[in-house]
Amino acid sequence: MLKIKNYVKAESLEQAYELNQKRSNRILGGMLWMKMSNAQIQTAIDLSGLGLNEIEETDESFRIGCMVTLRQLELHEGLNTWFDHMMQNSVKDIVGVQFRNLATVGGSIFGRFGFSDVLTAFLALDTEVELFHAGILPLREFVTMPRDNDILVRLIVKKTPGAYAYLCHRNVRTDFPVLAAGFACTKEGVRITVGARPKKAMLLTVSEDTAAKIREGVCSEEEIARIAASLAKEVPTESNLRAGKEYRSHLAEVLICRGLGTLQERGPKE
């Protein structure tokens, strides 16, 4: 049973950060995983009064506050239009609408959970995280950092023209993914992320020549299959209750092959 001794609705990020430096204190998000734990929290810190529950769209990027819910991601017209419904596809099977109305982007990203569809999707995009203390840094760097007591304020997702896709396999709809994969094809190259390995999402790239062929739509099915097989060998997998190591490795090859084919069919936006 989760036990909370004190509750504070933060009046500023400065106050929340100071409170969060004590190891027995904890930032609250949607509390959907936290409430299932046996933790004993001295002070629960609520960020809901700091205006961090909005998705701001500018000419260059989307700025997504840490308290934005997964349902907001799912329904946001700008995100869906710009990224080929990638965000919607990454969250639509996460438990149910009631759950997605509570689960937050901040909790999904800061937790760096192995099963996270959200992390897998954002890692494929040109995404930065804004931390209260450490400042702004690329998500790909944040993913490799050890957990600390900083506060994730928002995500900044660059509007990079391209083709995007998200694929995953679940044994049962609404369950955790057995394997998940995000895809992006832009002028900078092709980015592939593989999550639910069952470890946290990892980033893969292809050569400039291969990326150019996919952008131009001239990669044959045989070439894409060979590329997928090669990339899948770079993805460490493990077994758990949902699937075995060998099955996950097979899925990695299948999903990467399908994803690269989808990128080529869609072609880059200008």
PDB file of C-alpha atoms in Angstrom:
ATOM      1  CA  MET A   1       0.000   0.000   0.000  1.00  0.00           C
ATOM      2  CA  LEU A   2       1.244   3.487  -0.878  1.00  0.00           C
ATOM      3  CA  LYS A   3       1.504   5.772   2.146  1.00  0.00           C
ATOM      4  CA  ILE A   4       1.814   9.569   1.920  1.00  0.00           C
ATOM      5  CA  LYS A   5       2.430  11.590   5.072  1.00  0.00           C
ATOM      6  CA  ASN A   6       2.285  15.167   3.681  1.00  0.00           C
ATOM      7  CA  TYR A   7       0.920  16.752   0.508  1.00  0.00           C
ATOM      8  CA  VAL A   8       2.107  20.025  -1.069  1.00  0.00           C
ATOM      9  CA  LYS A   9       0.626  21.683  -4.131  1.00  0.00           C
ATOM     10  CA  ALA A  10       3.705  23.483  -5.450  1.00  0.00           C
ATOM     11  CA  GLU A  11       3.408  27.216  -6.043  1.00  0.00           C
ATOM     12  CA  SER A  12       6.531  27.327  -8.214  1.00  0.00           C
ATOM     13  CA  LEU A  13       9.051  25.031  -9.867  1.00  0.00           C
ATOM     14  CA  GLU A  14      11.671  26.403  -7.473  1.00  0.00           C
ATOM     15  CA  GLN A  15       9.636  25.211  -4.489  1.00  0.00           C
ATOM     16  CA  ALA A  16       8.978  21.835  -6.111  1.00  0.00           C
ATOM     17  CA  TYR A  17      12.665  21.356  -6.885  1.00  0.00           C
ATOM     18  CA  GLU A  18      13.760  22.186  -3.350  1.00  0.00           C
ATOM     19  CA  LEU A  19      11.222  19.790  -1.858  1.00  0.00           C
ATOM     20  CA  ASN A  20      12.214  17.063  -4.296  1.00  0.00           C
ATOM     21  CA  GLN A  21      15.831  17.042  -3.151  1.00  0.00           C
ATOM     22  CA  LYS A  22      14.830  14.997  -0.114  1.00  0.00           C
ATOM     23  CA  ARG A  23      14.873  11.355  -1.128  1.00  0.00           C
ATOM     24  CA  SER A  24      11.741  10.481   0.830  1.00  0.00           C
ATOM     25  CA  ASN A  25       9.714  13.078  -1.111  1.00  0.00           C
ATOM     26  CA  ARG A  26       8.192  12.398  -4.518  1.00  0.00           C
ATOM     27  CA  ILE A  27       6.781  14.321  -7.497  1.00  0.00           C
ATOM     28  CA  LEU A  28       3.206  13.304  -8.328  1.00  0.00           C
ATOM     29  CA  GLY A  29       2.077  12.800 -11.924  1.00  0.00           C
ATOM     30  CA  GLY A  30      -0.983  10.751 -12.765  1.00  0.00           C
ATOM     31  CA  MET A  31      -0.026   8.359  -9.911  1.00  0.00           C
ATOM     32  CA  LEU A  32      -1.102   5.352 -11.939  1.00  0.00           C
ATOM     33  CA  TRP A  33       2.005   3.254 -11.305  1.00  0.00           C
ATOM     34  CA  MET A  34       2.983   4.920  -8.043  1.00  0.00           C
ATOM     35  CA  LYS A  35      -0.263   3.993  -6.328  1.00  0.00           C
ATOM     36  CA  MET A  36       0.460   0.313  -7.020  1.00  0.00           C
ATOM     37  CA  SER A  37       3.730   0.457  -5.080  1.00  0.00           C
ATOM     38  CA  ASN A  38       4.463  -0.048  -1.391  1.00  0.00           C
ATOM     39  CA  ALA A  39       6.412   3.197  -1.108  1.00  0.00           C
ATOM     40  CA  GLN A  40       6.267   5.423   1.944  1.00  0.00           C
ATOM     41  CA  ILE A  41       6.389   9.070   0.852  1.00  0.00           C
ATOM     42  CA  GLN A  42       7.156  11.823   3.328  1.00  0.00           C
ATOM     43  CA  THR A  43       5.897  14.654   1.103  1.00  0.00           C
ATOM     44  CA  ALA A  44       3.996  14.272  -2.174  1.00  0.00           C
ATOM     45  CA  ILE A  45       4.647  17.220  -4.511  1.00  0.00           C
ATOM     46  CA  ASP A  46       1.825  18.190  -6.877  1.00  0.00           C
ATOM     47  CA  LEU A  47       2.739  20.190 -10.037  1.00  0.00           C
ATOM     48  CA  SER A  48      -0.841  20.543 -11.289  1.00  0.00           C
ATOM     49  CA  GLY A  49      -1.071  24.244 -10.406  1.00  0.00           C
ATOM     50  CA  LEU A  50       1.927  25.347 -12.503  1.00  0.00           C
ATOM     51  CA  GLY A  51       0.335  25.465 -15.953  1.00  0.00           C
ATOM     52  CA  LEU A  52       2.336  22.537 -17.302  1.00  0.00           C
ATOM     53  CA  ASN A  53      -0.674  20.721 -18.752  1.00  0.00           C
ATOM     54  CA  GLU A  54      -0.687  22.396 -22.181  1.00  0.00           C
ATOM     55  CA  ILE A  55       0.711  21.606 -25.640  1.00  0.00           C
ATOM     56  CA  GLU A  56       2.017  24.841 -27.159  1.00  0.00           C
ATOM     57  CA  GLU A  57       2.592  24.904 -30.909  1.00  0.00           C
ATOM     58  CA  THR A  58       5.056  27.375 -32.423  1.00  0.00           C
ATOM     59  CA  ASP A  59       6.430  27.730 -35.950  1.00  0.00           C
ATOM     60  CA  GLU A  60       9.431  25.584 -35.016  1.00  0.00           C
ATOM     61  CA  SER A  61       8.234  23.092 -32.419  1.00  0.00           C
ATOM     62  CA  PHE A  62       5.660  21.609 -30.079  1.00  0.00           C
ATOM     63  CA  ARG A  63       6.269  22.377 -26.377  1.00  0.00           C
ATOM     64  CA  ILE A  64       4.618  19.676 -24.284  1.00  0.00           C
ATOM     65  CA  GLY A  65       4.291  20.290 -20.540  1.00  0.00           C
ATOM     66  CA  CYS A  66       5.107  17.460 -18.139  1.00  0.00           C
ATOM     67  CA  MET A  67       1.504  17.335 -16.870  1.00  0.00           C
ATOM     68  CA  VAL A  68       0.015  16.855 -20.352  1.00  0.00           C
ATOM     69  CA  THR A  69      -1.927  13.592 -20.397  1.00  0.00           C
ATOM     70  CA  LEU A  70      -1.547  10.781 -22.890  1.00  0.00           C
ATOM     71  CA  ARG A  71      -5.115  11.466 -23.994  1.00  0.00           C
ATOM     72  CA  GLN A  72      -4.115  15.012 -24.933  1.00  0.00           C
ATOM     73  CA  LEU A  73      -1.308  13.583 -27.079  1.00  0.00           C
ATOM     74  CA  GLU A  74      -3.738  11.173 -28.675  1.00  0.00           C
ATOM     75  CA  LEU A  75      -6.218  13.889 -29.680  1.00  0.00           C
ATOM     76  CA  HIS A  76      -3.909  16.807 -30.547  1.00  0.00           C
ATOM     77  CA  GLU A  77      -4.589  17.754 -34.156  1.00  0.00           C
ATOM     78  CA  GLY A  78      -1.239  19.442 -34.739  1.00  0.00           C
ATOM     79  CA  LEU A  79       0.835  16.510 -33.495  1.00  0.00           C
ATOM     80  CA  ASN A  80      -1.231  14.024 -35.471  1.00  0.00           C
ATOM     81  CA  THR A  81      -1.007  16.033 -38.674  1.00  0.00           C
ATOM     82  CA  TRP A  82       2.689  16.798 -38.438  1.00  0.00           C
ATOM     83  CA  PHE A  83       3.915  13.343 -37.394  1.00  0.00           C
ATOM     84  CA  ASP A  84       1.600  11.064 -39.408  1.00  0.00           C
ATOM     85  CA  HIS A  85      -0.499  10.158 -36.326  1.00  0.00           C
ATOM     86  CA  MET A  86       2.592   8.670 -34.695  1.00  0.00           C
ATOM     87  CA  MET A  87       1.699   9.935 -31.211  1.00  0.00           C
ATOM     88  CA  GLN A  88      -1.873   8.734 -31.505  1.00  0.00           C
ATOM     89  CA  ASN A  89      -0.740   5.276 -32.624  1.00  0.00           C
ATOM     90  CA  SER A  90       1.785   5.045 -29.810  1.00  0.00           C
ATOM     91  CA  VAL A  91      -0.749   5.654 -27.016  1.00  0.00           C
ATOM     92  CA  LYS A  92      -4.116   4.431 -28.339  1.00  0.00           C
ATOM     93  CA  ASP A  93      -3.716   0.937 -26.877  1.00  0.00           C
ATOM     94  CA  ILE A  94      -2.356   1.973 -23.482  1.00  0.00           C
ATOM     95  CA  VAL A  95      -4.933   0.418 -21.118  1.00  0.00           C
ATOM     96  CA  GLY A  96      -7.998   2.588 -21.824  1.00  0.00           C
ATOM     97  CA  VAL A  97      -9.302   6.144 -22.161  1.00  0.00           C
ATOM     98  CA  GLN A  98      -9.762   6.549 -18.402  1.00  0.00           C
ATOM     99  CA  PHE A  99      -6.121   5.603 -17.841  1.00  0.00           C
ATOM    100  CA  ARG A 100      -4.869   7.908 -20.633  1.00  0.00           C
ATOM    101  CA  ASN A 101      -6.861  10.782 -19.153  1.00  0.00           C
ATOM    102  CA  LEU A 102      -4.674  10.513 -16.030  1.00  0.00           C
ATOM    103  CA  ALA A 103      -1.255   9.236 -17.154  1.00  0.00           C
ATOM    104  CA  THR A 104       1.171  12.096 -17.846  1.00  0.00           C
ATOM    105  CA  VAL A 105       3.911  12.639 -20.402  1.00  0.00           C
ATOM    106  CA  GLY A 106       6.308  13.616 -17.623  1.00  0.00           C
ATOM    107  CA  GLY A 107       5.788  10.373 -15.755  1.00  0.00           C
ATOM    108  CA  SER A 108       6.241   8.320 -18.914  1.00  0.00           C
ATOM    109  CA  ILE A 109       9.449  10.039 -19.995  1.00  0.00           C
ATOM    110  CA  PHE A 110      11.123  10.682 -16.634  1.00  0.00           C
ATOM    111  CA  GLY A 111      10.520   7.081 -15.566  1.00  0.00           C
ATOM    112  CA  ARG A 112      12.360   5.766 -18.638  1.00  0.00           C
ATOM    113  CA  PHE A 113      10.383   2.544 -18.323  1.00  0.00           C
ATOM    114  CA  GLY A 114      11.307  -0.331 -20.578  1.00  0.00           C
ATOM    115  CA  PHE A 115       7.681  -0.869 -21.591  1.00  0.00           C
ATOM    116  CA  SER A 116       7.056   2.789 -22.496  1.00  0.00           C
ATOM    117  CA  ASP A 117       5.419   3.343 -25.886  1.00  0.00           C
ATOM    118  CA  VAL A 118       5.692   7.081 -25.240  1.00  0.00           C
ATOM    119  CA  LEU A 119       9.466   7.060 -24.795  1.00  0.00           C
ATOM    120  CA  THR A 120       9.891   4.855 -27.868  1.00  0.00           C
ATOM    121  CA  ALA A 121       7.896   7.287 -30.015  1.00  0.00           C
ATOM    122  CA  PHE A 122       9.474  10.535 -28.812  1.00  0.00           C
ATOM    123  CA  LEU A 123      12.998   9.111 -29.071  1.00  0.00           C
ATOM    124  CA  ALA A 124      12.492   8.646 -32.822  1.00  0.00           C
ATOM    125  CA  LEU A 125      11.658  12.345 -33.194  1.00  0.00           C
ATOM    126  CA  ASP A 126      13.946  15.359 -32.819  1.00  0.00           C
ATOM    127  CA  THR A 127      13.042  15.746 -29.149  1.00  0.00           C
ATOM    128  CA  GLU A 128      14.638  17.695 -26.336  1.00  0.00           C
ATOM    129  CA  VAL A 129      13.826  17.602 -22.638  1.00  0.00           C
ATOM    130  CA  GLU A 130      13.773  20.700 -20.461  1.00  0.00           C
ATOM    131  CA  LEU A 131      14.897  19.955 -16.922  1.00  0.00           C
ATOM    132  CA  PHE A 132      14.561  22.532 -14.162  1.00  0.00           C
ATOM    133  CA  HIS A 133      18.157  22.218 -12.956  1.00  0.00           C
ATOM    134  CA  ALA A 134      20.088  20.703 -15.870  1.00  0.00           C
ATOM    135  CA  GLY A 135      18.417  22.791 -18.585  1.00  0.00           C
ATOM    136  CA  ILE A 136      17.669  21.636 -22.136  1.00  0.00           C
ATOM    137  CA  LEU A 137      19.296  18.531 -23.595  1.00  0.00           C
ATOM    138  CA  PRO A 138      18.476  15.949 -26.284  1.00  0.00           C
ATOM    139  CA  LEU A 139      16.179  13.130 -25.233  1.00  0.00           C
ATOM    140  CA  ARG A 140      18.711  10.600 -26.551  1.00  0.00           C
ATOM    141  CA  GLU A 141      21.178  11.867 -23.914  1.00  0.00           C
ATOM    142  CA  PHE A 142      18.573  12.030 -21.152  1.00  0.00           C
ATOM    143  CA  VAL A 143      17.637   8.390 -21.715  1.00  0.00           C
ATOM    144  CA  THR A 144      21.167   7.262 -20.830  1.00  0.00           C
ATOM    145  CA  MET A 145      21.471   9.433 -17.700  1.00  0.00           C
ATOM    146  CA  PRO A 146      21.041   7.943 -14.208  1.00  0.00           C
ATOM    147  CA  ARG A 147      17.892   8.842 -12.286  1.00  0.00           C
ATOM    148  CA  ASP A 148      18.220  11.933 -10.108  1.00  0.00           C
ATOM    149  CA  ASN A 149      16.017  14.457  -8.297  1.00  0.00           C
ATOM    150  CA  ASP A 150      15.723  16.999 -11.103  1.00  0.00           C
ATOM    151  CA  ILE A 151      12.267  17.911 -12.482  1.00  0.00           C
ATOM    152  CA  LEU A 152      11.224  17.317 -16.077  1.00  0.00           C
ATOM    153  CA  VAL A 153       9.426  20.526 -17.053  1.00  0.00           C
ATOM    154  CA  ARG A 154       8.503  19.856 -20.679  1.00  0.00           C
ATOM    155  CA  LEU A 155       9.395  18.171 -23.954  1.00  0.00           C
ATOM    156  CA  ILE A 156      10.351  20.225 -27.004  1.00  0.00           C
ATOM    157  CA  VAL A 157       9.672  18.413 -30.284  1.00  0.00           C
ATOM    158  CA  LYS A 158      11.127  20.046 -33.399  1.00  0.00           C
ATOM    159  CA  LYS A 159       8.928  20.310 -36.477  1.00  0.00           C
ATOM    160  CA  THR A 160      11.216  18.478 -38.862  1.00  0.00           C
ATOM    161  CA  PRO A 161       9.576  17.686 -42.233  1.00  0.00           C
ATOM    162  CA  GLY A 162       9.618  13.966 -42.906  1.00  0.00           C
ATOM    163  CA  ALA A 163       7.739  10.683 -42.828  1.00  0.00           C
ATOM    164  CA  TYR A 164       6.925   9.015 -39.517  1.00  0.00           C
ATOM    165  CA  ALA A 165       5.470   5.743 -38.242  1.00  0.00           C
ATOM    166  CA  TYR A 166       4.892   3.775 -35.048  1.00  0.00           C
ATOM    167  CA  LEU A 167       4.418   0.021 -34.840  1.00  0.00           C
ATOM    168  CA  CYS A 168       4.136  -2.380 -31.934  1.00  0.00           C
ATOM    169  CA  HIS A 169       3.050  -5.904 -31.116  1.00  0.00           C
ATOM    170  CA  ARG A 170       0.883  -6.772 -28.126  1.00  0.00           C
ATOM    171  CA  ASN A 171      -0.273 -10.214 -27.111  1.00  0.00           C
ATOM    172  CA  VAL A 172      -3.539  -8.658 -25.933  1.00  0.00           C
ATOM    173  CA  ARG A 173      -4.827  -5.213 -26.753  1.00  0.00           C
ATOM    174  CA  THR A 174      -4.285  -2.748 -23.852  1.00  0.00           C
ATOM    175  CA  ASP A 175      -1.495  -4.924 -22.389  1.00  0.00           C
ATOM    176  CA  PHE A 176       2.152  -3.815 -22.323  1.00  0.00           C
ATOM    177  CA  PRO A 177       3.849  -4.160 -25.732  1.00  0.00           C
ATOM    178  CA  VAL A 178       5.950  -7.233 -26.452  1.00  0.00           C
ATOM    179  CA  LEU A 179       8.039  -5.025 -28.749  1.00  0.00           C
ATOM    180  CA  ALA A 180       7.596  -1.465 -29.998  1.00  0.00           C
ATOM    181  CA  ALA A 181       9.283   0.566 -32.736  1.00  0.00           C
ATOM    182  CA  GLY A 182       9.261   4.210 -33.835  1.00  0.00           C
ATOM    183  CA  PHE A 183      10.418   5.477 -37.235  1.00  0.00           C
ATOM    184  CA  ALA A 184      11.380   8.843 -38.714  1.00  0.00           C
ATOM    185  CA  CYS A 185      12.740   9.682 -42.171  1.00  0.00           C
ATOM    186  CA  THR A 186      13.919  13.292 -42.579  1.00  0.00           C
ATOM    187  CA  LYS A 187      16.618  15.139 -44.495  1.00  0.00           C
ATOM    188  CA  GLU A 188      18.921  14.418 -41.537  1.00  0.00           C
ATOM    189  CA  GLY A 189      18.511  10.658 -42.006  1.00  0.00           C
ATOM    190  CA  VAL A 190      16.462   7.676 -40.827  1.00  0.00           C
ATOM    191  CA  ARG A 191      15.977   7.090 -37.101  1.00  0.00           C
ATOM    192  CA  ILE A 192      14.580   3.873 -35.666  1.00  0.00           C
ATOM    193  CA  THR A 193      13.797   3.230 -32.020  1.00  0.00           C
ATOM    194  CA  VAL A 194      13.088  -0.163 -30.492  1.00  0.00           C
ATOM    195  CA  GLY A 195      11.486  -0.397 -27.068  1.00  0.00           C
ATOM    196  CA  ALA A 196       9.934  -3.014 -24.771  1.00  0.00           C
ATOM    197  CA  ARG A 197      12.960  -5.256 -25.428  1.00  0.00           C
ATOM    198  CA  PRO A 198      11.977  -5.474 -22.460  1.00  0.00           C
ATOM    199  CA  LYS A 199      14.580  -2.833 -21.586  1.00  0.00           C
ATOM    200  CA  LYS A 200      14.112   0.889 -22.345  1.00  0.00           C
ATOM    201  CA  ALA A 201      14.025   2.128 -25.920  1.00  0.00           C
ATOM    202  CA  MET A 202      17.250   2.327 -27.915  1.00  0.00           C
ATOM    203  CA  LEU A 203      18.062   4.336 -31.034  1.00  0.00           C
ATOM    204  CA  LEU A 204      19.271   2.918 -34.365  1.00  0.00           C
ATOM    205  CA  THR A 205      20.304   4.703 -37.560  1.00  0.00           C
ATOM    206  CA  VAL A 206      21.105   3.678 -41.134  1.00  0.00           C
ATOM    207  CA  SER A 207      23.810   4.875 -43.511  1.00  0.00           C
ATOM    208  CA  GLU A 208      23.378   8.117 -45.458  1.00  0.00           C
ATOM    209  CA  ASP A 209      23.138   6.179 -48.731  1.00  0.00           C
ATOM    210  CA  THR A 210      20.392   3.936 -47.378  1.00  0.00           C
ATOM    211  CA  ALA A 211      18.496   6.889 -45.928  1.00  0.00           C
ATOM    212  CA  ALA A 212      18.672   8.685 -49.285  1.00  0.00           C
ATOM    213  CA  LYS A 213      17.283   5.645 -51.110  1.00  0.00           C
ATOM    214  CA  ILE A 214      14.400   5.342 -48.640  1.00  0.00           C
ATOM    215  CA  ARG A 215      13.615   9.065 -49.016  1.00  0.00           C
ATOM    216  CA  GLU A 216      13.619   8.709 -52.789  1.00  0.00           C
ATOM    217  CA  GLY A 217      11.497   5.569 -52.658  1.00  0.00           C
ATOM    218  CA  VAL A 218      13.962   3.415 -54.606  1.00  0.00           C
ATOM    219  CA  CYS A 219      14.835   0.774 -51.978  1.00  0.00           C
ATOM    220  CA  SER A 220      13.651  -2.647 -53.114  1.00  0.00           C
ATOM    221  CA  GLU A 221      11.770  -4.984 -50.802  1.00  0.00           C
ATOM    222  CA  GLU A 222      14.812  -7.265 -50.750  1.00  0.00           C
ATOM    223  CA  GLU A 223      17.095  -4.387 -49.714  1.00  0.00           C
ATOM    224  CA  ILE A 224      14.732  -3.310 -46.951  1.00  0.00           C
ATOM    225  CA  ALA A 225      14.545  -6.892 -45.692  1.00  0.00           C
ATOM    226  CA  ARG A 226      18.350  -7.124 -45.583  1.00  0.00           C
ATOM    227  CA  ILE A 227      18.634  -3.790 -43.771  1.00  0.00           C
ATOM    228  CA  ALA A 228      16.000  -4.879 -41.233  1.00  0.00           C
ATOM    229  CA  ALA A 229      17.777  -8.172 -40.589  1.00  0.00           C
ATOM    230  CA  SER A 230      21.077  -6.365 -40.045  1.00  0.00           C
ATOM    231  CA  LEU A 231      19.566  -3.758 -37.707  1.00  0.00           C
ATOM    232  CA  ALA A 232      17.676  -6.379 -35.701  1.00  0.00           C
ATOM    233  CA  LYS A 233      21.007  -8.024 -34.842  1.00  0.00           C
ATOM    234  CA  GLU A 234      22.018  -4.763 -33.105  1.00  0.00           C
ATOM    235  CA  VAL A 235      19.017  -4.908 -30.746  1.00  0.00           C
ATOM    236  CA  PRO A 236      19.674  -6.760 -27.463  1.00  0.00           C
ATOM    237  CA  THR A 237      16.544  -8.561 -26.294  1.00  0.00           C
ATOM    238  CA  GLU A 238      15.611 -10.562 -23.225  1.00  0.00           C
ATOM    239  CA  SER A 239      12.826 -12.872 -22.095  1.00  0.00           C
ATOM    240  CA  ASN A 240      10.032 -12.134 -19.654  1.00  0.00           C
ATOM    241  CA  LEU A 241       6.460 -13.299 -19.024  1.00  0.00           C
ATOM    242  CA  ARG A 242       5.207 -11.777 -22.286  1.00  0.00           C
ATOM    243  CA  ALA A 243       7.710 -13.217 -24.736  1.00  0.00           C
ATOM    244  CA  GLY A 244      11.031 -14.969 -25.156  1.00  0.00           C
ATOM    245  CA  LYS A 245      14.302 -13.457 -26.329  1.00  0.00           C
ATOM    246  CA  GLU A 246      14.245 -15.220 -29.710  1.00  0.00           C
ATOM    247  CA  TYR A 247      10.660 -14.168 -30.415  1.00  0.00           C
ATOM    248  CA  ARG A 248      11.471 -10.528 -29.620  1.00  0.00           C
ATOM    249  CA  SER A 249      14.485 -10.631 -31.926  1.00  0.00           C
ATOM    250  CA  HIS A 250      12.259 -11.998 -34.697  1.00  0.00           C
ATOM    251  CA  LEU A 251       9.688  -9.271 -34.024  1.00  0.00           C
ATOM    252  CA  ALA A 252      12.401  -6.612 -34.179  1.00  0.00           C
ATOM    253  CA  GLU A 253      13.294  -7.692 -37.707  1.00  0.00           C
ATOM    254  CA  VAL A 254       9.632  -7.844 -38.783  1.00  0.00           C
ATOM    255  CA  LEU A 255       8.659  -4.450 -37.330  1.00  0.00           C
ATOM    256  CA  ILE A 256      11.775  -2.704 -38.659  1.00  0.00           C
ATOM    257  CA  CYS A 257      11.097  -4.120 -42.126  1.00  0.00           C
ATOM    258  CA  ARG A 258       7.472  -2.959 -42.044  1.00  0.00           C
ATOM    259  CA  GLY A 259       8.386   0.441 -40.633  1.00  0.00           C
ATOM    260  CA  LEU A 260      11.041   1.163 -43.260  1.00  0.00           C
ATOM    261  CA  GLY A 261       8.577   0.117 -45.956  1.00  0.00           C
ATOM    262  CA  THR A 262       5.995   2.515 -44.524  1.00  0.00           C
ATOM    263  CA  LEU A 263       8.503   5.399 -44.506  1.00  0.00           C
ATOM    264  CA  GLN A 264       9.347   4.753 -48.129  1.00  0.00           C
ATOM    265  CA  GLU A 265       5.675   4.615 -49.152  1.00  0.00           C
ATOM    266  CA  ARG A 266       4.837   7.877 -47.386  1.00  0.00           C
ATOM    267  CA  GLY A 267       7.846   9.778 -48.656  1.00  0.00           C
ATOM    268  CA  PRO A 268       9.244  12.879 -46.946  1.00  0.00           C
ATOM    269  CA  LYS A 269       7.210  16.056 -46.552  1.00  0.00           C
ATOM    270  CA  GLU A 270       8.788  19.306 -47.709  1.00  0.00           C
TER     271      GLU A 270
END
